[in-house]
XYZ file of C-alpha atoms in Angstrom:
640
model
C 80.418 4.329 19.905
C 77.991 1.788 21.577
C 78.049 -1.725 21.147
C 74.513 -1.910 19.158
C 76.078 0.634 16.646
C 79.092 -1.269 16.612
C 76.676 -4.798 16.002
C 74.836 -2.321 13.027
C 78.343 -1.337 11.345
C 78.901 -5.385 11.233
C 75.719 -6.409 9.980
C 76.602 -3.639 7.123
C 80.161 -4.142 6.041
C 80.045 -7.966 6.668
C 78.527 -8.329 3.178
C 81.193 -6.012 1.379
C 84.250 -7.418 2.936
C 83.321 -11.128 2.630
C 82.418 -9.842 -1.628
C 86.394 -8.328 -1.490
C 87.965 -11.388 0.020
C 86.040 -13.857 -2.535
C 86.697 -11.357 -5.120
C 90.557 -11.323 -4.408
C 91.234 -15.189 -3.254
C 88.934 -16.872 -5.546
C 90.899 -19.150 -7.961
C 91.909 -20.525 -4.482
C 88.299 -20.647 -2.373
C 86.443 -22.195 -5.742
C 83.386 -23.679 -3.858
C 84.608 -22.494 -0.644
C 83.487 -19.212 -1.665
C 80.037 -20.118 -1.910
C 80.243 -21.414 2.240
C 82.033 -17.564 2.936
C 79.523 -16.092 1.059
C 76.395 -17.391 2.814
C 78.047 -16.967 5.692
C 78.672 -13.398 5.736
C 74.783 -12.974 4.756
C 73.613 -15.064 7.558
C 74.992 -13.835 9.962
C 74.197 -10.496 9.307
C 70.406 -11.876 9.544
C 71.683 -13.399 12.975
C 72.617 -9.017 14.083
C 70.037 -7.696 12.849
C 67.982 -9.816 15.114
C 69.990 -9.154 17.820
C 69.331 -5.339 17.155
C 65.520 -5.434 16.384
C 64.737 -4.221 20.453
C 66.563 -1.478 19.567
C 65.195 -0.214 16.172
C 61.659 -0.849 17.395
C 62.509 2.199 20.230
C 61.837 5.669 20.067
C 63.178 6.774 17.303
C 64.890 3.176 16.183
C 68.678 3.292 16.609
C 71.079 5.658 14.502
C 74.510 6.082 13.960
C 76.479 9.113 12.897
C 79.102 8.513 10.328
C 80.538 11.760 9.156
C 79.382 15.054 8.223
C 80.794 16.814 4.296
C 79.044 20.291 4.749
C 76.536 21.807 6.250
C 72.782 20.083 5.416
C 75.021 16.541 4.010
C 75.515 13.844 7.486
C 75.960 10.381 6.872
C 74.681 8.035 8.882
C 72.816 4.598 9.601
C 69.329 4.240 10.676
C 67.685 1.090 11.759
C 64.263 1.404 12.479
C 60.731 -0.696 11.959
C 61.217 -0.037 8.425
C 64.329 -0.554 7.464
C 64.392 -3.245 10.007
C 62.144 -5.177 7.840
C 63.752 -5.052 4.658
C 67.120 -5.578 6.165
C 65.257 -8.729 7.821
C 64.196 -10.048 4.569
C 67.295 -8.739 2.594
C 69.549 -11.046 5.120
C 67.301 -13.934 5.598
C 65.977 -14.749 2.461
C 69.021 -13.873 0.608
C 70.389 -16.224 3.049
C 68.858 -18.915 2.128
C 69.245 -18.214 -1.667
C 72.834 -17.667 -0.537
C 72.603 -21.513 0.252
C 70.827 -22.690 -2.783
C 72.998 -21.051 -5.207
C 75.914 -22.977 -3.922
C 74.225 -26.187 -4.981
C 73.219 -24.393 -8.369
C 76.287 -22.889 -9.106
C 78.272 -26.227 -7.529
C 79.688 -26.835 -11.474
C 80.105 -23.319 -12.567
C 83.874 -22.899 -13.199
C 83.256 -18.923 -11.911
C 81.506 -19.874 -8.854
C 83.892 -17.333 -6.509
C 83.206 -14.716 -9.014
C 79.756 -15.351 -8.500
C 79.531 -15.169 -5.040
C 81.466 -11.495 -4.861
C 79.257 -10.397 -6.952
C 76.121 -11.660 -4.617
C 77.979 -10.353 -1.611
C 78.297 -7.313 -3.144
C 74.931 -6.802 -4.351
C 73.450 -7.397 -0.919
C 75.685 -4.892 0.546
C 74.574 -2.549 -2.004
C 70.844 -3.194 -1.239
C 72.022 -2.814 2.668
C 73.328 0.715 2.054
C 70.229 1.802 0.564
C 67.779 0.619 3.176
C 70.157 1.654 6.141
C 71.292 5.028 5.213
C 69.235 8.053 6.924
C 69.625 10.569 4.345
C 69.161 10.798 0.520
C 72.836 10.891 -0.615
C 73.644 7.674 0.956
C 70.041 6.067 -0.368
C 71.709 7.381 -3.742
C 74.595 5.838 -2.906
C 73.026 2.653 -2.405
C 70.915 2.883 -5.184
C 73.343 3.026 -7.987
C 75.237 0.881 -6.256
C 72.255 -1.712 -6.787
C 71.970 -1.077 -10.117
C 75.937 -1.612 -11.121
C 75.697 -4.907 -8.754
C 72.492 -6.102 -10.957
C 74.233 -5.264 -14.095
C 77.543 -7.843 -13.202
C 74.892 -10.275 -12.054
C 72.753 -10.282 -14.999
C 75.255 -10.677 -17.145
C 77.082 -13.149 -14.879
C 77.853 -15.317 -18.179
C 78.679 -12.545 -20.300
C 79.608 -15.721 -23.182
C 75.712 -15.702 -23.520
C 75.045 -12.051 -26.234
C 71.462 -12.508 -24.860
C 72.814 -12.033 -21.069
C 75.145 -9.145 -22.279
C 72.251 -7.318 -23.971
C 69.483 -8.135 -21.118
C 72.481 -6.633 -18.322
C 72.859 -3.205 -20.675
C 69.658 -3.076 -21.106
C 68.671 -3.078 -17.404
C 71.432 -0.908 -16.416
C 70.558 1.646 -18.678
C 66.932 1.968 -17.436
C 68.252 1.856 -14.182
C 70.505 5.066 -14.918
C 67.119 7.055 -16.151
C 65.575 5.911 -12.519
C 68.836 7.302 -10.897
C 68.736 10.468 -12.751
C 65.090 11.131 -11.283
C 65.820 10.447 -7.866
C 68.814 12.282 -8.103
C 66.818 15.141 -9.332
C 64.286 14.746 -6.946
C 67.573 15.059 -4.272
C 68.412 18.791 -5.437
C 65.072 19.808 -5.231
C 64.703 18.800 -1.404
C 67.749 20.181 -0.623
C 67.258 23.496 -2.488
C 63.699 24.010 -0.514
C 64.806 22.277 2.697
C 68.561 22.666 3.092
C 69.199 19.397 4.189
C 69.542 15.849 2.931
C 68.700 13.854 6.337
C 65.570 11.899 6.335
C 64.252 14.121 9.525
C 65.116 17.488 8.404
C 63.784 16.767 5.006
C 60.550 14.945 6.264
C 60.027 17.474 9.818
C 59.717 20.538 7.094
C 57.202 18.402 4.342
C 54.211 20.104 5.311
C 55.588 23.725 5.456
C 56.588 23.181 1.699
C 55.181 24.949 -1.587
C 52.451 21.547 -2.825
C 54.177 22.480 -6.253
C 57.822 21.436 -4.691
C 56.106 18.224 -3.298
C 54.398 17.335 -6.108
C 57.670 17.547 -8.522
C 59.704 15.957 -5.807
C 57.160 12.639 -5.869
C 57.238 12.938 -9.307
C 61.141 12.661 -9.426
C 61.333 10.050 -6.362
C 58.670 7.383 -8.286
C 60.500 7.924 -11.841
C 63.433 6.278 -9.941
C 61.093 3.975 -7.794
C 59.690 2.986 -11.390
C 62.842 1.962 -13.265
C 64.068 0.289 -10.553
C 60.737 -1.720 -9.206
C 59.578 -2.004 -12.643
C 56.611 -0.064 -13.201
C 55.225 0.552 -16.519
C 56.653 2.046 -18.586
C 60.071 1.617 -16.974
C 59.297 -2.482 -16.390
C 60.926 -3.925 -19.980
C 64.088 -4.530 -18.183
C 62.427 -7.083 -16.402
C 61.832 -9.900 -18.008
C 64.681 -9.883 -19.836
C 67.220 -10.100 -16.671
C 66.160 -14.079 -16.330
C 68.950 -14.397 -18.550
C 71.060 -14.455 -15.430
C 70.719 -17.572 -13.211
C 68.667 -18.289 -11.211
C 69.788 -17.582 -7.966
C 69.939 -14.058 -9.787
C 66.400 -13.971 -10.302
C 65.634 -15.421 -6.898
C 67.399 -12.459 -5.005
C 66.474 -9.724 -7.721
C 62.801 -10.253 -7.614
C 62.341 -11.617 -4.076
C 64.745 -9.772 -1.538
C 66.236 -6.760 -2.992
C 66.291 -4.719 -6.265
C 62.741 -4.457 -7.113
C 61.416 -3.757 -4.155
C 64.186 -0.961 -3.542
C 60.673 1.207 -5.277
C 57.845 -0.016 -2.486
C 60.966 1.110 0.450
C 61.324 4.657 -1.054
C 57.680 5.371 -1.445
C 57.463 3.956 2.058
C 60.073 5.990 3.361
C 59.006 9.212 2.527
C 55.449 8.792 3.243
C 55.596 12.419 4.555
C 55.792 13.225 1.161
C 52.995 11.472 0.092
C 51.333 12.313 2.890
C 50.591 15.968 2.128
C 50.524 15.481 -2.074
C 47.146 13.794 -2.860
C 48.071 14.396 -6.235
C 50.991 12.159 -5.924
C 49.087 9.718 -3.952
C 46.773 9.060 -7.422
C 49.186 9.094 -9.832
C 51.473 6.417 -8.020
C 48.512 4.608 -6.579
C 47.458 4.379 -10.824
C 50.553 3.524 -12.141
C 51.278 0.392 -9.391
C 47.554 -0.702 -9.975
C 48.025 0.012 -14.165
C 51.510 -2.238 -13.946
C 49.551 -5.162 -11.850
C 47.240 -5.869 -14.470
C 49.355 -4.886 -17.226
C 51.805 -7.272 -15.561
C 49.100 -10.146 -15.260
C 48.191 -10.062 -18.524
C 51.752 -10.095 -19.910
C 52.144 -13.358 -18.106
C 49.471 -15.402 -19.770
C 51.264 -14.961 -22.968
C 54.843 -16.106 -21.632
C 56.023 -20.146 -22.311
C 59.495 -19.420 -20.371
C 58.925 -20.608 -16.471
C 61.417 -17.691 -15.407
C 59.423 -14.771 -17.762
C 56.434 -15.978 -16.323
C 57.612 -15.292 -12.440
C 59.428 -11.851 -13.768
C 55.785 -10.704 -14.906
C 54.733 -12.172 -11.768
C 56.728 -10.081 -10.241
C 55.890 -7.092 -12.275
C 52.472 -7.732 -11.432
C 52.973 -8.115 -7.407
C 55.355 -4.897 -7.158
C 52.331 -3.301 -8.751
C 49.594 -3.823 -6.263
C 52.862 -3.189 -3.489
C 53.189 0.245 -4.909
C 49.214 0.546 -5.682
C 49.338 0.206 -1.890
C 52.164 2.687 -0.528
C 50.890 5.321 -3.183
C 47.458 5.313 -1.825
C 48.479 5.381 1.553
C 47.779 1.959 2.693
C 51.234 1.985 3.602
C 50.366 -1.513 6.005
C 49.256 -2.931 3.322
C 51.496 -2.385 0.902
C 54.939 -3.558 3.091
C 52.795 -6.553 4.197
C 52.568 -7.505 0.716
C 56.119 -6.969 0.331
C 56.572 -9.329 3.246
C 54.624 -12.282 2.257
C 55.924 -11.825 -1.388
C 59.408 -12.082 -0.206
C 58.964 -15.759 0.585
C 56.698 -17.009 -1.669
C 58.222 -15.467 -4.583
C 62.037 -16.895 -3.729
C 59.937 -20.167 -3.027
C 58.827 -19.975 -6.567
C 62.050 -19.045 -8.183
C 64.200 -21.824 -6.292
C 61.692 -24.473 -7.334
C 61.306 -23.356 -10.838
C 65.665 -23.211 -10.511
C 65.025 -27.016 -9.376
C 63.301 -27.882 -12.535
C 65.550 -26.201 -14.827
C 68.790 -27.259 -13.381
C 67.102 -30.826 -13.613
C 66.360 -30.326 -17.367
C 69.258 -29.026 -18.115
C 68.560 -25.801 -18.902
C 65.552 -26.247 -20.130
C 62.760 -23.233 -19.254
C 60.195 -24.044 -21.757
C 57.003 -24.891 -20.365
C 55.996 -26.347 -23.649
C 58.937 -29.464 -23.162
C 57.919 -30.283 -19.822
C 54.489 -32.045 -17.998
C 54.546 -34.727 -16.093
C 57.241 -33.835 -13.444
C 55.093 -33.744 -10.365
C 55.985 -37.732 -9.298
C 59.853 -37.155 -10.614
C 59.889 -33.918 -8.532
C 57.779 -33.890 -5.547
C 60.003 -31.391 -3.304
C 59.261 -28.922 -6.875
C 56.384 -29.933 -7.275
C 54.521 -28.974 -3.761
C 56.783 -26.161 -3.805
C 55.314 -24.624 -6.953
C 52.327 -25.238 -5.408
C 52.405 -23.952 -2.175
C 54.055 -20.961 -3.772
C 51.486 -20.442 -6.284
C 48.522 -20.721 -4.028
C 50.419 -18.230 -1.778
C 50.690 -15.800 -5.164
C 46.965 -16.157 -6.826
C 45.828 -15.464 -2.881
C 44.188 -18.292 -1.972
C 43.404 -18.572 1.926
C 44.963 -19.467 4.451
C 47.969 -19.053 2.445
C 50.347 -15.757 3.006
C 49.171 -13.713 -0.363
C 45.617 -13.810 0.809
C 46.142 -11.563 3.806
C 48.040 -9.168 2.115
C 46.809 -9.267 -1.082
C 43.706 -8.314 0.264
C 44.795 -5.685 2.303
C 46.521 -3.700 -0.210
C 42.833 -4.323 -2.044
C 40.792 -3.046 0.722
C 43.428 -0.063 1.641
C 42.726 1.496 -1.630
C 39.122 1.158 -1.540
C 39.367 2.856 1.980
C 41.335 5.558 0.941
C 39.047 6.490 -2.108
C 39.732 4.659 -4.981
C 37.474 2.192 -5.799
C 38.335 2.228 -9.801
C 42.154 1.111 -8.311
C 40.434 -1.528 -5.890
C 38.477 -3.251 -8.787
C 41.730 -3.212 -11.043
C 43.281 -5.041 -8.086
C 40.452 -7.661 -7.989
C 40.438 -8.102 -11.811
C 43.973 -8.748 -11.477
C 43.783 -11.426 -9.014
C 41.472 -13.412 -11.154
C 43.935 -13.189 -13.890
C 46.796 -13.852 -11.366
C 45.564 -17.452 -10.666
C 44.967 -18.217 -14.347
C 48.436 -17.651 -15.526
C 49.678 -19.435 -12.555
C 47.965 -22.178 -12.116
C 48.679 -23.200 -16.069
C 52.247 -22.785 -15.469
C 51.731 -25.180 -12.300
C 49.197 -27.622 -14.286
C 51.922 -27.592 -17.806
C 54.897 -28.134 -16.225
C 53.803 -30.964 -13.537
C 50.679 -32.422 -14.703
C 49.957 -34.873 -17.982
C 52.510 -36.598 -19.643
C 56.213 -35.550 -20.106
C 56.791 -34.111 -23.387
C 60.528 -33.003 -23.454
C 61.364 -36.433 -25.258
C 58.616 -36.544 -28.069
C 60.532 -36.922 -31.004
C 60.103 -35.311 -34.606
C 57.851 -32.394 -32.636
C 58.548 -28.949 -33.180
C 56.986 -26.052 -31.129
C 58.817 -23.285 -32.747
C 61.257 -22.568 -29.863
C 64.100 -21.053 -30.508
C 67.162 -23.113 -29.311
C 69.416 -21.484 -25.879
C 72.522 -20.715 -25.756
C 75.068 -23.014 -23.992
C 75.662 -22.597 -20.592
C 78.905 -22.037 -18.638
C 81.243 -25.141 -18.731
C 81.204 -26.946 -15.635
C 83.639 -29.234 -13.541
C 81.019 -32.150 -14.190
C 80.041 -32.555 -10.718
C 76.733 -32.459 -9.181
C 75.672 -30.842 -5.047
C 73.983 -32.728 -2.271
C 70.455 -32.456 -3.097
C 69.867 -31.298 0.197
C 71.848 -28.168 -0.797
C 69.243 -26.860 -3.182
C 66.256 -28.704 -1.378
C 66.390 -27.255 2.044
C 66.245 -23.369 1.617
C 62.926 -24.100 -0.557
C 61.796 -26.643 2.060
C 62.542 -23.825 4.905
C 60.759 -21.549 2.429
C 57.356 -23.037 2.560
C 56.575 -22.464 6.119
C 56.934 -18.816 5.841
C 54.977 -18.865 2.715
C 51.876 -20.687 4.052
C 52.316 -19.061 7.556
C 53.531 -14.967 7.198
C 50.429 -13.481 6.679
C 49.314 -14.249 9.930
C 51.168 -11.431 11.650
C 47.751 -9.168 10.908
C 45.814 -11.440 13.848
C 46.074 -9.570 16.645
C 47.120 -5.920 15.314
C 50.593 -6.615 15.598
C 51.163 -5.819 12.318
C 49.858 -2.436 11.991
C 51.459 -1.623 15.536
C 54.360 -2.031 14.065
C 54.354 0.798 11.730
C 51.990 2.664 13.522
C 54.321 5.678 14.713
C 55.315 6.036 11.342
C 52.357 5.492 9.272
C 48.727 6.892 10.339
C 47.196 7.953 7.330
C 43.290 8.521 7.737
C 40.705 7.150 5.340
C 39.505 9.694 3.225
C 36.290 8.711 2.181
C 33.540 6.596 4.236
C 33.650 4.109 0.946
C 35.146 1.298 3.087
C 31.875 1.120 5.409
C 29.552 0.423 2.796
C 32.231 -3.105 1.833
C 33.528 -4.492 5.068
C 37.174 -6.532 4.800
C 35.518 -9.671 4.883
C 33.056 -8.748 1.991
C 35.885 -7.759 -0.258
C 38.083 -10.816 0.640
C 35.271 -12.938 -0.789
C 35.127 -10.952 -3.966
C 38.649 -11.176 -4.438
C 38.324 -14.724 -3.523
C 36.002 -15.700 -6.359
C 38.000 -14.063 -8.823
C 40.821 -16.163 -8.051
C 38.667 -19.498 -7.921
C 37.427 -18.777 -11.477
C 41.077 -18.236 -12.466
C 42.155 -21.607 -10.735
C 39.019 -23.313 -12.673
C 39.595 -22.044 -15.905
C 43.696 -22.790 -15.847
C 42.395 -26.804 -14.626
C 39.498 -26.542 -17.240
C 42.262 -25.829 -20.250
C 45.303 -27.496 -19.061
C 44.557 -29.430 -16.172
C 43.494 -32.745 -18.397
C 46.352 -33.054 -21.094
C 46.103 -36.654 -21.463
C 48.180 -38.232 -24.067
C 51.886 -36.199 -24.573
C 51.426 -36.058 -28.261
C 47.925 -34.609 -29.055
C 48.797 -32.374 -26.137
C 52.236 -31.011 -27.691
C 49.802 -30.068 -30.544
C 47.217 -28.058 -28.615
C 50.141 -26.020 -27.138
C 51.828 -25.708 -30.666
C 47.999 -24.275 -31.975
C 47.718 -21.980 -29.043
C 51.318 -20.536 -29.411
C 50.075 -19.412 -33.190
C 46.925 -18.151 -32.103
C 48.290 -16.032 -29.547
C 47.102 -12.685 -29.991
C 50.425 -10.300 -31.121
C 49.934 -7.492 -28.414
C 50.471 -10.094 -25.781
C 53.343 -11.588 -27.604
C 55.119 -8.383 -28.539
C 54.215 -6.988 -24.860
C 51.930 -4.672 -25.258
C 54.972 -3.036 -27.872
C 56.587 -1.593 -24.961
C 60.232 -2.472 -25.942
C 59.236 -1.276 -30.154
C 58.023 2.104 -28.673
C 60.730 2.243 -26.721
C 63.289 1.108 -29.465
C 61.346 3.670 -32.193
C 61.667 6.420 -29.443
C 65.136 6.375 -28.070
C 67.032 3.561 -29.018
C 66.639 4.014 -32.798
C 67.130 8.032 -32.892
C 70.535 7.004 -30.575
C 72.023 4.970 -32.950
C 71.178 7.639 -35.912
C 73.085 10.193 -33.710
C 75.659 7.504 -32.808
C 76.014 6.899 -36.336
C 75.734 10.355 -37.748
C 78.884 11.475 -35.309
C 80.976 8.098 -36.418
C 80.549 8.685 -40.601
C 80.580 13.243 -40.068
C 81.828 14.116 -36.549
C 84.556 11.835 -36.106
C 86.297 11.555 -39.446
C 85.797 15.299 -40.460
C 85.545 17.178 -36.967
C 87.229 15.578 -34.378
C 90.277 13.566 -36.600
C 89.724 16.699 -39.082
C 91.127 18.690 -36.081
C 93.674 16.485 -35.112
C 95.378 16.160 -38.350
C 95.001 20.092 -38.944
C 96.625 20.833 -35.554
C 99.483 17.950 -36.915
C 99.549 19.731 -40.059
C 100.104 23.227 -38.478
C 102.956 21.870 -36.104
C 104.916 20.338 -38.995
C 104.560 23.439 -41.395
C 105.519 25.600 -38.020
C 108.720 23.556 -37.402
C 109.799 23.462 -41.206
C 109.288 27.505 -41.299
C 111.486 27.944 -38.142
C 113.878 24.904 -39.401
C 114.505 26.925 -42.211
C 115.958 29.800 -39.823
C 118.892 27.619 -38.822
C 121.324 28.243 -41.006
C 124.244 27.529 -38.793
C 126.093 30.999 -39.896
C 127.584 33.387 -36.852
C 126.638 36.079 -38.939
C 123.090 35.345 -40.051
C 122.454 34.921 -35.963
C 124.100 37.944 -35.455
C 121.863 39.968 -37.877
C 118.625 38.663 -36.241
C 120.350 39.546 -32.263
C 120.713 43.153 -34.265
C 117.718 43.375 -35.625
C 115.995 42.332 -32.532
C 117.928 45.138 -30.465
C 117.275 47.815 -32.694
C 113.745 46.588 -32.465
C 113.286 46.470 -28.968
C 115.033 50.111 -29.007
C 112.688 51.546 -31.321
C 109.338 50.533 -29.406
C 111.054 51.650 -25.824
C 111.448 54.852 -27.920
C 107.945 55.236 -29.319
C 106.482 55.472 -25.988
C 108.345 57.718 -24.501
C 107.725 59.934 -27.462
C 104.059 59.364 -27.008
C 104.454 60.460 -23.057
């Protein structure tokens, strides 16, 4: 085995050893596990940069593992695209590695913590590395059991309990789908491996493609969050922060925009596919935006953020702006962690505190937050020359090049509404006057739950501070990579799709970057319009109160994503659930245990009664029994 596929087993079992050894020795590491931890992310980073010459070669650099049977090899594969996420994967969870030690510094389960980070990026490393589909299975429930410990990290919290079940079970629909989608390939290809399965794409039946897309996006959806698989979501800020940070930045949610990227071959050939994905990623972006002008909790309003973002990433992959889309996932990476650790900064400040509604003001008692926030939100909304603008508008522009305006326009619509919802969470929580301490006020928020006892010690500031300090160059600075064409050389082996319409020549780039960008300026000016002036705290604690009334109750109950859901499956389980507990249980199932007990005792008391203990009675029966025998010997050979 070479040394670089020695360097790539490192950089992928680092993660999952350093999780075992916190897991095992961590009533004795305590913080120390937090410095192992980041560690054994980091460095990882450090290997993967040390491989990158190789993955961007012919053919990127593989390693066999093992082979089961014939048509199932295991293996790694590091190449321009996985290089990428395993990039971002190591280096931003890196730095959220870092942060959470200072957020987590008084959590009495810090070590626990920590494994369960470790293990979760390991997870997300198996999935991106592996060169065939059962390993990207693997890695993919893998993910989703790693999100399910870290969601409900403080399991004390019923809210946290419910929000990990909840987005485990989704999860498990998305794994059934891709799982399905993994037979199919294999029964029309006879292979699992990446190149067998993708060299043979165009030979196959478009019916077989079509129902193999299907399969692969109903697993992209549940775990990226695409309508109507996204309800899982918002409720997984229960976790902390650091949670949220690597959930929705690094890993789990964009496991979707990697698979639809990954088998572009697929798409390639299935237009069919291409408009129903390219739909549903444009559908969840808007559906997403608008979701997030109703939200008051900082964290919901980054998870539909999120939502919203992973939309117009998969709007872009599905259309075949596949450029596009992973440059969106790039940018996003940074500015979305950015926005997460800041938002952690404010909460962890506030004790707890997410409300929107009992905050303003912060901006001088927080600057580092503060320009954070801001930085990160102009990145979001798209505002140039900050890192969403270049790919925001690329994804935009792919999918009016590829032949779908209506998808284009949903995207520029979106973007409008992007910057509204963002900027108000910017302008609320830092501008005006503090409100957290106005007393005899009451907004109508429900109190939260206590949080985790701690030791009652507090981290070097610069613990938290520097990862989002780091975090702001990339954000202002990562969309640059398109100057130049180095960006779509980068993929360009892999991903050539042709325009298929002559759309895009009637709207230059440049003509649709404007468009986009006065959507977002009349978002930025309406958000500063209604909350940019709150002037005195209390007469501003009442405009918010009258707004939270008047808010319309789609937007509030989400669009009644989570009641159709709960009227469709959730209800009709626990009628089943409780239909077997007062019928099938008591009367079937214990009905045929205590029969079977019944017929065992009556069975022993019949044959009890044969043991009389008489020589004589046993010798009748050994009688009986021989003349017996004799007589049936005797009956066949009359019959012969």
């Amino acid at each position: 085995m070479s040394n670089d596929a020695l360097v790539l087993l490192a950089l992928w079992l680092l993660p999952l050893a350093s999780a075992i050894l916190i897991f095992a020795f961590g009533p004795m590491l305590r913080r120390s596990a937090g410095v192992i931890g980041s560690g054994a992310v980091l460095v990882p980073f450090a290997l993967t940069w040390v491989l990158a010459a190789s993955a961007l070669g012919t053919g990127g650099l593989k390693v066999h593992l093992f082979d089961w049977i014939a048509g199932f090899s295991f293996g790694l594969w590091l190449d321009p695209l996985s290089l990428l996420w395993t990039l971002i994967i190591t280096g931003v969870g890196g730095l959220i590695h870092v942060y959470a030690i200072g957020y987590m510094w008084s959590d009495r389960a810090i070590a626990r913590f920590f494994a369960y980070m470790n293990f979760f990026v390991f997870a997300m490393l198996t999935l991106v590395l592996s060169d065939n589909f059962v390993g990207l299975l693997v890695g993919w429930g893998l993910v989703g059991l790693a999100s399910y410990f870290l969601i409900g990290f403080w399991f004390f919290k019923p809210s946290a309990v419910a929000a990990a079940m909840k987005a485990f079970v989704i999860n498990v629909v998305g794994d059934a789908g891709l799982m399905f989608a993994v037979f199919v390939l294999f029964a029309a290809t006879g292979s699992t491996a990446y190149a067998d399965v993708f060299a043979k794409a165009a030979t196959l039946a478009p019916a077989t493609v079509l129902l193999a897309c299907i399969a692969i996006f109903i697993g992209c959806a549940a775990k990226s969050a695409q309508i109507p698989l996204h309800t899982w979501l918002p409720d997984a800020m229960e976790g902390p922060t650091p949670v949220s940070a690597l959930i929705h930045a690094a890993t789990m949610v964009t496991a979707g925009v990697y698979l639809v990227a990954r088998c572009a071959p697929l798409w390639d050939v299935s237009p069919e596919a291409r408009a129903l994905v390219g739909t549903i990623g444009a559908l969840t972006a808007l559906v997403g935006a608008i979701l997030g002008i109703a939200q008051w909790d900082i964290k919901r309003i980054l998870a539909y953020s999120t939502m919203s973002q992973i939309g117009y990433m998969i709007m872009g992959v599905g259309v075949g702006a596949y450029q596009a889309g992973i440059l969106h996932f790039f940018t996003h990476a940074f500015f979305k962690a950015q926005l997460f650790l800041a938002a952690g900064i404010v909460i962890h400040a506030l004790h707890d505190e997410q409300d929107l509604r009992k905050m303003g003001g912060l901006g001088k008692k927080m600057p580092l937050a503060f320009w954070a926030m801001t930085i990160g939100t102009l990145a979001i909304i798209g505002f140039p020359p900050f890192s969403g603008f270049f790919s925001k508008d690329a994804v935009i522009y792919g999918a009016l090049e590829r032949g779908y305006p209506l998808l284009s326009l949903i995207g520029v619509v979106t973007a409008g509404i992007t910057a509204y919802y963002m900027c108000r969470m910017l302008f609320v929580t830092f501008l005006g006057n503090n409100r957290g301490n106005v007393p005899d006020v009451d907004l109508g928020i429900p109190a939260r739950e206590h949080s985790e006892p701690h030791f009652g010690e507090s981290a070097p500031a610069w613990v938290m501070g520097a990862p989002v300090a780091i975090l702001m160059v990339p954000s202002v600075v990562a969309g640059w990579v398109v100057f130049g064409g180095r960006w779509n050389a980068l993929f360009a082996s892999d991903f050539a799709p042709k325009p298929e319409s002559a759309l895009a020549t009637v709207l230059p780039e440049w003509l649709v970057g404007v468009v986009v960008l006065a959507f977002v300026a009349w978002g930025v000016a309406a958000a500063y319009h209604r909350y940019g002036s709150f002037d005195a705290t209390v007469s501003a604690v009442e405009r918010l109160r009258a707004e939270s009334q008047r808010m319309a109750q789609p937007l509030v109950r989400a669009f009644y994503f989570d009641d159709a859901l709960e009227a469709l499956f959730v209800r009709p389980a626990r009628a089943v659930g409780s239909a077997f507990m007062r019928v099938v249980d008591p009367h079937v199932i214990d009905g045929v245990v205590r029969d079977v007990v019944w017929l065992a005792g009556w069975i022993g008391r019949e044959v009890r009664a044969l043991q009389t203990g008489l020589v004589r009675g046993y010798a009748l029966v050994l009688a009986l029994g021989a003349a017996a025998f004799l007589a049936y010997f005797a009956l066949i050979g009359a019959s012969r």
